[in-house]
Coordinates of C-alpha atoms and ligand atoms in Angstrom, one line a residue:
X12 CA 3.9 20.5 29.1
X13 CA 0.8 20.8 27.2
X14 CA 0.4 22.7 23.8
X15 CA -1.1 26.6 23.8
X16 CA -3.8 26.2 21.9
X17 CA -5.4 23.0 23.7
X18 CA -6.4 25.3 26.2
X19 CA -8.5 27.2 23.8
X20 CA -10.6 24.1 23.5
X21 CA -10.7 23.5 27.3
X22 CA -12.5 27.0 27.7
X23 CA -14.4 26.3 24.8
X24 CA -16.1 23.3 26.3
X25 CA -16.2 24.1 30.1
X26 CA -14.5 22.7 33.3
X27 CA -17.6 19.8 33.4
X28 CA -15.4 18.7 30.1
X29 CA -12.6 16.9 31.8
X30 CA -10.7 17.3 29.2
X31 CA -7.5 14.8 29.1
X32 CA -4.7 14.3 27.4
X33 CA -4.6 10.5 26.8
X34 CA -2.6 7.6 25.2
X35 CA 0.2 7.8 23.4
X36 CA 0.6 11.7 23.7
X37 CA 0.8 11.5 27.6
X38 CA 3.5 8.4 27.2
X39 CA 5.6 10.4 24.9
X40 CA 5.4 13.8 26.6
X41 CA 7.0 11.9 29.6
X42 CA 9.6 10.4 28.2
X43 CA 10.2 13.8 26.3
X44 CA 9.7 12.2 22.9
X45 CA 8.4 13.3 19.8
X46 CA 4.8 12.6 18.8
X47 CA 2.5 13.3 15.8
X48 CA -0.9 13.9 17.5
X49 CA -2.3 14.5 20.7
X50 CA -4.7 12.1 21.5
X51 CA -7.3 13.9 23.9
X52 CA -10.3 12.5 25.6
X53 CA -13.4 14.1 27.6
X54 CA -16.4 13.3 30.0
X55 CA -18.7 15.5 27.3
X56 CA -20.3 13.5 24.5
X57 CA -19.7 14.2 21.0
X58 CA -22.7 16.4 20.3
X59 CA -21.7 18.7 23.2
X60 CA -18.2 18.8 22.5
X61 CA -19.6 20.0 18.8
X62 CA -21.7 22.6 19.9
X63 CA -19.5 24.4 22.3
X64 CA -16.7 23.7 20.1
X65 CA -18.4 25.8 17.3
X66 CA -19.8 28.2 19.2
X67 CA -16.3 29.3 20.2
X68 CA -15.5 29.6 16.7
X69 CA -13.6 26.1 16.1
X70 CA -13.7 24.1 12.8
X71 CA -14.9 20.6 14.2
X72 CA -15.5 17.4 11.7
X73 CA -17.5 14.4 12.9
X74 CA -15.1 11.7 12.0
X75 CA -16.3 8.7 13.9
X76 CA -19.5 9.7 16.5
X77 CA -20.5 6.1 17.0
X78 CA -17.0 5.2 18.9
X79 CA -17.5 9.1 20.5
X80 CA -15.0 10.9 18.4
X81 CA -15.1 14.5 16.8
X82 CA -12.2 15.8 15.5
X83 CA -11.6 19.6 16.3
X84 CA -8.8 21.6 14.1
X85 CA -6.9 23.3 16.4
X86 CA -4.1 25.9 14.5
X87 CA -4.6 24.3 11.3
X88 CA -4.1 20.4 13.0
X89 CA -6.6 18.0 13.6
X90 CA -6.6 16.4 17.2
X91 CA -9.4 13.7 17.6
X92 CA -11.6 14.5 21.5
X93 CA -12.8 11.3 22.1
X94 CA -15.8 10.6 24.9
X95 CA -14.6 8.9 28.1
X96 CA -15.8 5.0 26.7
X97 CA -15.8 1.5 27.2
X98 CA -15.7 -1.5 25.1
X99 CA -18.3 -3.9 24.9
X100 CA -17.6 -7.7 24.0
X101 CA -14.7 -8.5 21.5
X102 CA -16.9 -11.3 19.5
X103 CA -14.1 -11.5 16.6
X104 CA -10.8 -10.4 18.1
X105 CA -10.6 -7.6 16.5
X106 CA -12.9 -4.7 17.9
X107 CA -15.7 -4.6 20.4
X108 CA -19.6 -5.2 18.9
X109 CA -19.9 -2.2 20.8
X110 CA -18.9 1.0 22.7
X111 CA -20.6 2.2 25.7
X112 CA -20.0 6.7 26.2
X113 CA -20.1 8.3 29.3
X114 CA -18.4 6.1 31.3
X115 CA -15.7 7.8 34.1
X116 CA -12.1 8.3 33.3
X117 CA -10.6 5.2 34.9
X118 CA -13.1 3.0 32.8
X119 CA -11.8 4.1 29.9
X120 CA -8.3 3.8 30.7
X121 CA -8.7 0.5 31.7
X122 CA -10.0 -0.5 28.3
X123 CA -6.5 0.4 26.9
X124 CA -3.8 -1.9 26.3
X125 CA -0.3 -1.5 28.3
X126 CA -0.2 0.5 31.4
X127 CA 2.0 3.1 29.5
X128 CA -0.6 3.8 27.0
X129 CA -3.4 4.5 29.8
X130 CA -2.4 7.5 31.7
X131 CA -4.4 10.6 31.6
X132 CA -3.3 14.5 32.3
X133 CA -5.3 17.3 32.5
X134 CA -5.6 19.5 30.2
X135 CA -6.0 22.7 32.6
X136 CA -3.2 21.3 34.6
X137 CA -3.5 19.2 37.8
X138 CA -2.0 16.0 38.8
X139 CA -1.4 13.0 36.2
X140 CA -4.0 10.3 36.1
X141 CA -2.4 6.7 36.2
X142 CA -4.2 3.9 37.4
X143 CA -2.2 0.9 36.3
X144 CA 1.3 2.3 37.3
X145 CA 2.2 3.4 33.8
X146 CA 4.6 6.1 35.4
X147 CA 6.5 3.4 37.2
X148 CA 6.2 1.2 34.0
X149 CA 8.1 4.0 32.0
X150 CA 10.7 4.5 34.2
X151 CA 11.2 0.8 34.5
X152 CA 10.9 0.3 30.7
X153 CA 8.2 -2.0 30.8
X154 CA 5.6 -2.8 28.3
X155 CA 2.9 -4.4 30.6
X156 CA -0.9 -5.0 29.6
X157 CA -3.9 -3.7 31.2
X158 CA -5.1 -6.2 33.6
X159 CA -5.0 -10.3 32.6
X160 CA -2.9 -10.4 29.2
X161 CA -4.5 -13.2 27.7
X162 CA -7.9 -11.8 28.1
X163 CA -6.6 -8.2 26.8
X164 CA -5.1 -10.2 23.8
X165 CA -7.9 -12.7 23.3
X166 CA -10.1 -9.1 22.8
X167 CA -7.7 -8.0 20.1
X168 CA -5.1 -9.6 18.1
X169 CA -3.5 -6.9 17.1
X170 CA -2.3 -5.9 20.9
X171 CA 0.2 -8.2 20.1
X172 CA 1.6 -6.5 17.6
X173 CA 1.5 -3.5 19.0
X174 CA 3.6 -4.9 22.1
X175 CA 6.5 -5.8 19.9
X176 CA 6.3 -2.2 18.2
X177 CA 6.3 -0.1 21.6
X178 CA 9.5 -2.4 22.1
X179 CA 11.3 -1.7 19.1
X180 CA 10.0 2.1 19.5
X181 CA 10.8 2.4 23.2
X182 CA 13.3 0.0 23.3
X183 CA 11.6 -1.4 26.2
X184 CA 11.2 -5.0 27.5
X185 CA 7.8 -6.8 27.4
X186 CA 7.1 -7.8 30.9
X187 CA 6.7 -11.7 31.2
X188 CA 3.6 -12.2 31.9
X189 CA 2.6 -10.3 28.9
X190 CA 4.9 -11.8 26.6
X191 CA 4.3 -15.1 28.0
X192 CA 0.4 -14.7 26.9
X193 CA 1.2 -14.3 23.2
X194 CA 1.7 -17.3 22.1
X195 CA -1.3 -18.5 23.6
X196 CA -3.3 -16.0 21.7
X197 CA -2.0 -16.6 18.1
X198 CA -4.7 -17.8 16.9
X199 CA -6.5 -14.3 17.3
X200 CA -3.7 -12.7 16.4
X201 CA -4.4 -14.2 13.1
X202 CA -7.3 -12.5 12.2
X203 CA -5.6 -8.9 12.2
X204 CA -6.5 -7.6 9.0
X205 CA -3.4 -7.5 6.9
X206 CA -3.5 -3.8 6.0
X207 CA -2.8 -3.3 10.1
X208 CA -0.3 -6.4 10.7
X209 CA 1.4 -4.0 7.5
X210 CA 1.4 -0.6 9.8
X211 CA 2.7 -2.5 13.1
X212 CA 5.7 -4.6 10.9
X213 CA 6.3 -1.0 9.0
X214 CA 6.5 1.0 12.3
X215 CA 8.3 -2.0 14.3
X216 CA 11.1 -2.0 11.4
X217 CA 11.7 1.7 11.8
X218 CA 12.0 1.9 15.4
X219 CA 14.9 2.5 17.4
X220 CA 15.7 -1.0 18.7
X221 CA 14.4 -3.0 15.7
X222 CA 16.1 -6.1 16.2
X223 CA 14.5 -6.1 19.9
X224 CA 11.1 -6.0 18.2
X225 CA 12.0 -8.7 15.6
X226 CA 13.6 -11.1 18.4
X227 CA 9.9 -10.9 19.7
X228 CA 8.2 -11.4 17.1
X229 CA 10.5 -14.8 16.8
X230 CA 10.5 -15.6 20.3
X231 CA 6.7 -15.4 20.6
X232 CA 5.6 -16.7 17.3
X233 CA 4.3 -13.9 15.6
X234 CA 7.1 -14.0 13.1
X235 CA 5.2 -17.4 11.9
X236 CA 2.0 -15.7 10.8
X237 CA 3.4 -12.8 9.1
X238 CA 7.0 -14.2 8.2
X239 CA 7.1 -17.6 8.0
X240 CA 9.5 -17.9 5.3
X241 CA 11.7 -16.4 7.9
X242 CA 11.9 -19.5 10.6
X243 CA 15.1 -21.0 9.0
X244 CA 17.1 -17.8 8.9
X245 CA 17.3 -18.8 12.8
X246 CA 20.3 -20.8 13.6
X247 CA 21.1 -21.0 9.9
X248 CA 25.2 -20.9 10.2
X249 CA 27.6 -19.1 7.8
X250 CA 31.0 -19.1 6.5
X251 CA 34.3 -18.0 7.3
X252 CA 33.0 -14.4 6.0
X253 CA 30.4 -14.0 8.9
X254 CA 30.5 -14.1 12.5
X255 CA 26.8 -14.9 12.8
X256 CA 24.0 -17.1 11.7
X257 CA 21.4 -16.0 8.6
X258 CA 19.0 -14.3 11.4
X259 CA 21.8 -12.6 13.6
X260 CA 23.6 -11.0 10.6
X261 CA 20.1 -9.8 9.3
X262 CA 19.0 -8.6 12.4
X263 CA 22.5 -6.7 12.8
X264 CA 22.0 -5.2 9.4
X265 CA 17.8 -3.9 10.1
X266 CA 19.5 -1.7 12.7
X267 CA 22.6 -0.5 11.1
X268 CA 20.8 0.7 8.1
X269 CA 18.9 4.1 8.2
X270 CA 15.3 3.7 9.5
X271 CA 13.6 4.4 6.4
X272 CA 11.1 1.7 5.3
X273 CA 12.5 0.4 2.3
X274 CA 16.2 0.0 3.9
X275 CA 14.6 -1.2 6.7
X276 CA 12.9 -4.1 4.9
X277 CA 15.5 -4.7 2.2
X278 CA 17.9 -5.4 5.3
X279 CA 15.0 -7.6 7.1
X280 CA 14.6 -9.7 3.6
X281 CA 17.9 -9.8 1.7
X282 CA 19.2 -13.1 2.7
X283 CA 15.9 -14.7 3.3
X284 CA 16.9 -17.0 0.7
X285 CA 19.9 -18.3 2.1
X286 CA 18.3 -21.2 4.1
X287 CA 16.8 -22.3 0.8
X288 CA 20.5 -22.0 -0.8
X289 CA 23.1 -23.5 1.4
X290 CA 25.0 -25.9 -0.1
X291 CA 28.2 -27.4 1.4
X292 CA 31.3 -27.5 -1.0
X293 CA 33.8 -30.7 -1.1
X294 CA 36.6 -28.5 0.6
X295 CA 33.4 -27.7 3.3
X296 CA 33.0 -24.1 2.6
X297 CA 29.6 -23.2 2.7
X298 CA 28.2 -21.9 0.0
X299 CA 24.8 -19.8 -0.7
X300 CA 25.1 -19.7 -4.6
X301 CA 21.9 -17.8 -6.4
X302 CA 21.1 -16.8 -3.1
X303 CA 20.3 -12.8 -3.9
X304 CA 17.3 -14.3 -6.8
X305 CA 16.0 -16.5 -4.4
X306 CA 15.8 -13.7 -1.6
X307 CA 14.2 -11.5 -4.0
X308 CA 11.6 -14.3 -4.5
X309 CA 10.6 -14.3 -1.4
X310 CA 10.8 -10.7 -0.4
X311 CA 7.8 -10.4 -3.2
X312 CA 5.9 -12.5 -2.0
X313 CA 5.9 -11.1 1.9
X314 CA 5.7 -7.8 0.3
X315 CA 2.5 -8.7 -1.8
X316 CA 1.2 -10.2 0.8
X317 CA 1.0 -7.7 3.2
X318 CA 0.5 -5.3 0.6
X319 CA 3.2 -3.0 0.5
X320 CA 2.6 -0.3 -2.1
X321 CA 4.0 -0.6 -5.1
X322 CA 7.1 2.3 -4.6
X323 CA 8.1 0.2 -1.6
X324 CA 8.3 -3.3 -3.2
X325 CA 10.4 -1.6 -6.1
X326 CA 12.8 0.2 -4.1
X327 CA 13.2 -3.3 -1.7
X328 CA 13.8 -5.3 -4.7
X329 CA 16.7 -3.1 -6.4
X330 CA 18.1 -3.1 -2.8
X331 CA 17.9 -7.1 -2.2
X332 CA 18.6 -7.6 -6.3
X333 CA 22.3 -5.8 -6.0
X334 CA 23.0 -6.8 -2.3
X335 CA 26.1 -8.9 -3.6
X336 CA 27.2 -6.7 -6.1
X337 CA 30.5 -5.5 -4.6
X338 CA 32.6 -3.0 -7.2
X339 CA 36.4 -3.5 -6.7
X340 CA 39.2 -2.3 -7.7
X341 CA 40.0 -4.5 -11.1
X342 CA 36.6 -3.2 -12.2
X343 CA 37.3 -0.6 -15.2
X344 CA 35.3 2.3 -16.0
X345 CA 33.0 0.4 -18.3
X346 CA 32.2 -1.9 -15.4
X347 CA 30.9 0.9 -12.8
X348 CA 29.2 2.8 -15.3
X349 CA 27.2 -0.4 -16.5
X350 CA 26.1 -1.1 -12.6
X351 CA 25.5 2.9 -12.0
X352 CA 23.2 2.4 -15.3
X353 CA 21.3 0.0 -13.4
X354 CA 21.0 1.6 -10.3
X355 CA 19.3 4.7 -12.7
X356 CA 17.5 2.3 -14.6
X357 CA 15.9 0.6 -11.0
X358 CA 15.3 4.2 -9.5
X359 CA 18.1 3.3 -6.7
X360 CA 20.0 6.1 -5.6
X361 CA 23.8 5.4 -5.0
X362 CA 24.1 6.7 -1.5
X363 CA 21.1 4.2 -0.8
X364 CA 22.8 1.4 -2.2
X365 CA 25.6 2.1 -0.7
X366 CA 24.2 2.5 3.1
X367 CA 22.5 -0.5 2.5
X368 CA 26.1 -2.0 1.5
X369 CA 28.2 -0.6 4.3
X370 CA 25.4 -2.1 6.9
X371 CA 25.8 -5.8 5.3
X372 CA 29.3 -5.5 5.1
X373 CA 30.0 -4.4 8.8
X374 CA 27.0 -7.2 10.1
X375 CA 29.4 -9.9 8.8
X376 CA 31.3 -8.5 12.2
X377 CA 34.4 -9.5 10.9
X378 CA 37.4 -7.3 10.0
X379 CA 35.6 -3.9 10.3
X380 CA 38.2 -1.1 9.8
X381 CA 39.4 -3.2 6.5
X382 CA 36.1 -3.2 5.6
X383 CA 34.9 0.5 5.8
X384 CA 38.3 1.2 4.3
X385 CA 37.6 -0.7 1.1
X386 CA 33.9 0.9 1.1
X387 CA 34.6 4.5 1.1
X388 CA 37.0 3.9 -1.9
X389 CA 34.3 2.1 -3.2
X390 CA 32.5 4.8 -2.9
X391 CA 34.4 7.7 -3.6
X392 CA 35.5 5.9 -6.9
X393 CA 31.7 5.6 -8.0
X394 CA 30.8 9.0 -6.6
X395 CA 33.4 10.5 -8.7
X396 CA 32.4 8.9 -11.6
X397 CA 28.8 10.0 -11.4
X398 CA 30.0 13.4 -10.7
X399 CA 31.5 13.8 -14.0
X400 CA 27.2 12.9 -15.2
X401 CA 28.4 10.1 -17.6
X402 CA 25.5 8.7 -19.8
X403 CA 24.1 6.3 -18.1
X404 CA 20.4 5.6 -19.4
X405 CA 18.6 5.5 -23.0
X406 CA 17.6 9.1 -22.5
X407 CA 20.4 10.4 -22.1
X408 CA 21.7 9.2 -25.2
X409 CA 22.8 12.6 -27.9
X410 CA 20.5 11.3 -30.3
X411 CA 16.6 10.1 -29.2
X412 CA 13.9 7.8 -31.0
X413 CA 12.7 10.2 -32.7
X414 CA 16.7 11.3 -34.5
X415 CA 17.2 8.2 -34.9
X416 CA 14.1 6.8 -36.7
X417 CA 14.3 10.1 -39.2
X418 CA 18.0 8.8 -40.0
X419 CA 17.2 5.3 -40.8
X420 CA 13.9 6.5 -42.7
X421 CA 11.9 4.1 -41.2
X422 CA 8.9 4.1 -38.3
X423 CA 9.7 2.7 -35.4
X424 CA 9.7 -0.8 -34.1
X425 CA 11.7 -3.3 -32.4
X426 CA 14.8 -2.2 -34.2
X427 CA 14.7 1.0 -32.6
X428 CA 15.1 -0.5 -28.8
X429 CA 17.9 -2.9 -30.2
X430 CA 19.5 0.0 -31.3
X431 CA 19.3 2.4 -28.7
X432 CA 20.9 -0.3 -26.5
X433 CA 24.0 -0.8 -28.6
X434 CA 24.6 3.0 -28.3
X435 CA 24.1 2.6 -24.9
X436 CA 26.3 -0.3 -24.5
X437 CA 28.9 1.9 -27.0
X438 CA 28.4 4.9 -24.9
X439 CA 28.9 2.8 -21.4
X440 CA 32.3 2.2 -22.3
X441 CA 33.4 5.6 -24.2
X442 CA 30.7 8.5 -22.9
X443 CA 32.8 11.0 -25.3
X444 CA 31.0 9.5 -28.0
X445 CA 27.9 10.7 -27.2
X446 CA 27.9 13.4 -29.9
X447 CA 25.4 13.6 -32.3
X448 CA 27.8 12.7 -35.0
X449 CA 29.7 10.1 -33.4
X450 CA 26.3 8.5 -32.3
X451 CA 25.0 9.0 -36.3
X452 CA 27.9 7.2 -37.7
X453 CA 27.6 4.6 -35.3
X454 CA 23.7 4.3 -36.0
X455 CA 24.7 4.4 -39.6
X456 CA 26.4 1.0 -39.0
X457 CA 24.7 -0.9 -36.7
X458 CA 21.2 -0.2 -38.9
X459 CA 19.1 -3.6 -39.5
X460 CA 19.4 -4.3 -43.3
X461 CA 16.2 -4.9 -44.5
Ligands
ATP508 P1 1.3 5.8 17.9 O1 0.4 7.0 17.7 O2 2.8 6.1 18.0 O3 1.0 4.7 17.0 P2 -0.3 5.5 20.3 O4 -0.1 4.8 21.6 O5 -0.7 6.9 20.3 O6 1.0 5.3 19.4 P3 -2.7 5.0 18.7 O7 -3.0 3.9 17.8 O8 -2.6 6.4 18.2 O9 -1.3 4.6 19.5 O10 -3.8 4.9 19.9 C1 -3.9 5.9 20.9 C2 -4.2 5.2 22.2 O11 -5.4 4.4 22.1 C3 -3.2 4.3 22.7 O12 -2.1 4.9 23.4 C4 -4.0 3.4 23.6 O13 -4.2 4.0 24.8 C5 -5.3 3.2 22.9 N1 -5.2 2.1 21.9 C6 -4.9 2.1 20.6 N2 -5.0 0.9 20.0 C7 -5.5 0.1 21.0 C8 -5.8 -1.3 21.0 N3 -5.7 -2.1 19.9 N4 -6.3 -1.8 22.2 C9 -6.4 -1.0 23.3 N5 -6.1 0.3 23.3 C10 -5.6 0.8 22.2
MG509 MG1 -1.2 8.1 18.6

C-alpha cells in the first residue's frame, strides 16, 4: 500500500521515528482513491527529522517548524513530516494560540477532525492505527467528528466546511450528531477567512456528489454566510418547462455538468436571479423575464466576494450570460456565426457552452430524448459551421488596422473600430468577402467623410 520511496525516509530517520502515514492519505488509500500528497507524521521533532534526513542525502525545506513541519522531497515531490502534536486553545475559531510537539500518536489524532481523517499506518508496515473507528466510519460512509462536535467546531469554523466537502467528495452522509452541531456553531463558522470558505465551496462544487454537499450547506445554514443570495432559489416553483423548483433544477444541473470549476459554478449561479424575476402572466404562466442579467449580477458579486480569480469570474459569466441562448433551426447562417463571434469574443469554447447547455436542458427533467435530439443537431449544425473557420472576430478580418488606416490616409481613431465592426458585421453574414479587395471596396464606402 505505501509508496517505494517513503521507505527511504523511514531508514533515513530510524525505527524511534514512528513514522506514519496520516490524514487524508490513509483515508484515501483505503477507499482506493486517488490522492495528491501523502500526508506523513512522526514521534521525531523537526530538527531531527532534518539532520537525519540530510545526512542520508535528502533535500529537506523547513516550511513551517513552529507547527513541527519539514518538508522532505522525496523523487522530485514534496511530502510534509509533521511532529506527532497537539493543539493548544482555539481563542478565535480559527487555529490554536498554540501547538504543543512530542506528544504520542493518539494525541495527535485526536486533534483531527472526523474519525476518517485520524487514522494512522505505519510506514514500515504493521497494523493500522484508528482510534475513533474511522475504519468502520468508511465502510459505513460516515463523516463523524472527533469527539463532542460542537466543541470540535467551536475550535474551528472551517470544520464545517470541510464536513460538507468530504460529503460531496466521498459522497458520504454526515452523521447527526455532527451535522446537528453546525448550526449551532455558525457564528464561528463566520470568521473563516474568505480565501479558505473559497477552497472548501471550490473543492465541494467539484466533487462527486455535489448536490449532496450543497443540500448541506442549505440544510445546516452555511449556505447563508457564503450564499445568501441563494435562500429563495429553495422552493422557488417553475413553469410548465421544468419539473423542479429554482434550487432542484440548479442542483440537478451542478452535477450533470463536467466537474471543472467554472462549469461547476456557472451551473450553481445561473438562475440565481430567478427568484428576483418571477413574474406571473395574466394567462398564469410564470415568467422569469431578464432573468440571465440579473443572475449574472449576482454571480459577480459571490464571485468577488469570495475572490475568485479573475479567469474564473470571466469564464462563469460568458457561461451564465448565454445560458438562454438556444440556436434553432429558423436561425440562418448569419445568426450562428454572430453568436459563435461571441463565444470567441468572451473566450467561451463551444463544446463548453454546449455541456453547460445540454446539463440545463436535461435538469428541466422533462421530455429528455426530444431534448438531446434537438441538442446534438444543435450542435452538429454549429460545429460544422466552425469547422469550415468562418471569420468570426476583428482579427480575423483580410484587412487589419493598420491596411485599413494606410487606405483611408488617416491615423487612427474612433473611426477605425466603427469600421472594423461594419466589416465584421459584413463579413458575419457573407465570410467570402473577406478578400482583401472585397474588404477595400467595402472600406472604400463605408469611410467617415470628413
Ligand atoms: P484533501 O487533501 O483532499 O483536502 P485532507 O483530509 O488530506 O483532504 P488536508 O487539509 O490535506 O485534508 O489535511 C490533512 C489532515 O490534517 C486531515 O486529513 C486531518 O486529519 C487534518 N486536518 C486538516 N484540517 C483540519 C482542521 N481544520 N481541523 C482538524 N484537523 C484537520
Ligand atoms: Mg491532504
Amino acid at each position: 500500500m505505501t509508496w517505494a520511496p517513503l521507505l527511504r525516509l523511514q531508514e533515513a530517520l530510524g525505527p524511534q521515528a514512528e513514522l506514519m502515514i496520516v490524514g487524508g492519505a490513509v483515508r484515501d488509500e483505503l477507499l482506493g482513491r486517488p490522492h495528491a500528497d501523502w500526508d506523513l507524521a512522526t514521534k521525531l521533532l523537526p530538527q531531527a527529522v532534518m539532520e537525519r534526513a540530510r545526512t542520508a542525502g535528502l533535500k529537506v525545506i523547513p516550511t513551517g517548524l513552529q507547527h513541527g513541519t519539514v518538508t522532505v522531497i522525496l523523487e522530485d515531490r514534496p511530502v510534509e513530516v509533521t511532529t506527532f502534536r497537539s493543539d493548544g486553545d482555539y481563542l478565535d475559531g480559527r487555529r490554536p494560540e498554540s501547538v504543543r510537539l512530542g506528544v504520542d500518536l493518539i494525541e495527535d489524532l485526536s486533534r483531527r477532525d472526523f474519525t476518517i481523517n485520524a487514522m494512522a499506518l505505519p510506514v514500515g508496515g504493521g497494523d493500522l492505527v484508528d482510534p475513533f473507528g474511522g475504519r468502520t466510519d468508511l465502510a459505513a460512509r460516515v463523516i463523524r467528528a472527533v469527539g463532542d462536535p460542537l466543541q470540535r467546531f467551536g475550535e474551528d469554523g472551517l470544520r464545517t466546511l470541510r464536513a460538507c466537502r468530504f460529503a460531496s467528495q466521498l459522497g458520504f452522509e454526515v452523521e447527526p450528531a455532527t451535522l446537528a452541531a453546525i448550526p449551532q456553531r455558525l457564528g464561528v463558522a463566520r470568521k473563516v477567512a474568505v480565501e479558505r470558505v473559497f477552497t472548501e465551496l471550490d473543492k465541494l462544487l467539484r466533487g462527486a456528489e455535489p448536490q449532496r454537499g450543497l443540500d448541506l450547506l442549505a440544510q445546516s445554514g452555511l449556505l447563508d454566510l457564503w450564499l445568501p443570495e441563494l435562500r429563495p432559489m429553495l422552493g422557488c416553483g417553475q413553469n410548465r418547462h421544468h419539473r423542479h423548483d429554482v434550487w432542484v433544477h440548479t442542483l440537478e444541473v451542478v452535477r450533470l455538468v463536467p466537474a471543472e470549476s467554472g462549469l461547476r459554478w456557472a451551473a450553481l449561479l445561473h438562475d440565481a436571479g430567478k427568484p428576483g424575476t418571477r413574474s406571473i402572466g395574466p394567462d398564469g404562466e410564470i415568467h422569469f423575464y431578464g432573468h440571465e442579467d440579473y443572475s449574472l449580477e449576482i454571480a459577480e458579486w459571490i464571485l468577488e466576494r469570495l475572490r475568485a480569480s479573475h479567469a474564473l469570474r470571466k469564464e462563469v459569466a460568458a457561461l451564465v450570460r448565454h445560458h438562454g441562448t438556444h440556436p434553432t433551426e429558423a436561425w440562418g447562417g448569419p445568426a450562428c456565426r454572430r453568436f459563435l463571434g461571441r463565444l470567441v469574443e468572451e473566450g467561451l469554447p463551444l463544446d463548453q457552452w454546449a455541456a453547460f447547455g445540454l446539463a440545463d436542458h436535461l435538469a428541466k427533467g422533462l421530455d429528455l430524448e426530444a431534448r438531446l435530439v434537438e441538442h446534438d443537431r444543435m450542435l452538429s449544425r454549429l460545429g460544422a459551421l466552425a469547422a469550415a473557420r468562418p471569420p468570426l472576430a476583428l482579427r480575423d478580418l483580410a484587412l487589419d488596422g493598420g491596411a485599413l488606416m494606410k487606405l483611408a490616409d488617416r491615423p487612427g481613431g474612433p473611426w477605425l473600430g466603427e469600421l472594423q465592426r461594419r466589416l465584421l458585421e459584413a463579413v458575419l453574414d457573407d465570410p467570402a468577402i473577406n478578400t482583401p479587395e472585397r474588404l477595400a471596396e467595402l472600406a472604400q464606402r463605408n469611410l467617415p467623410n470628413n
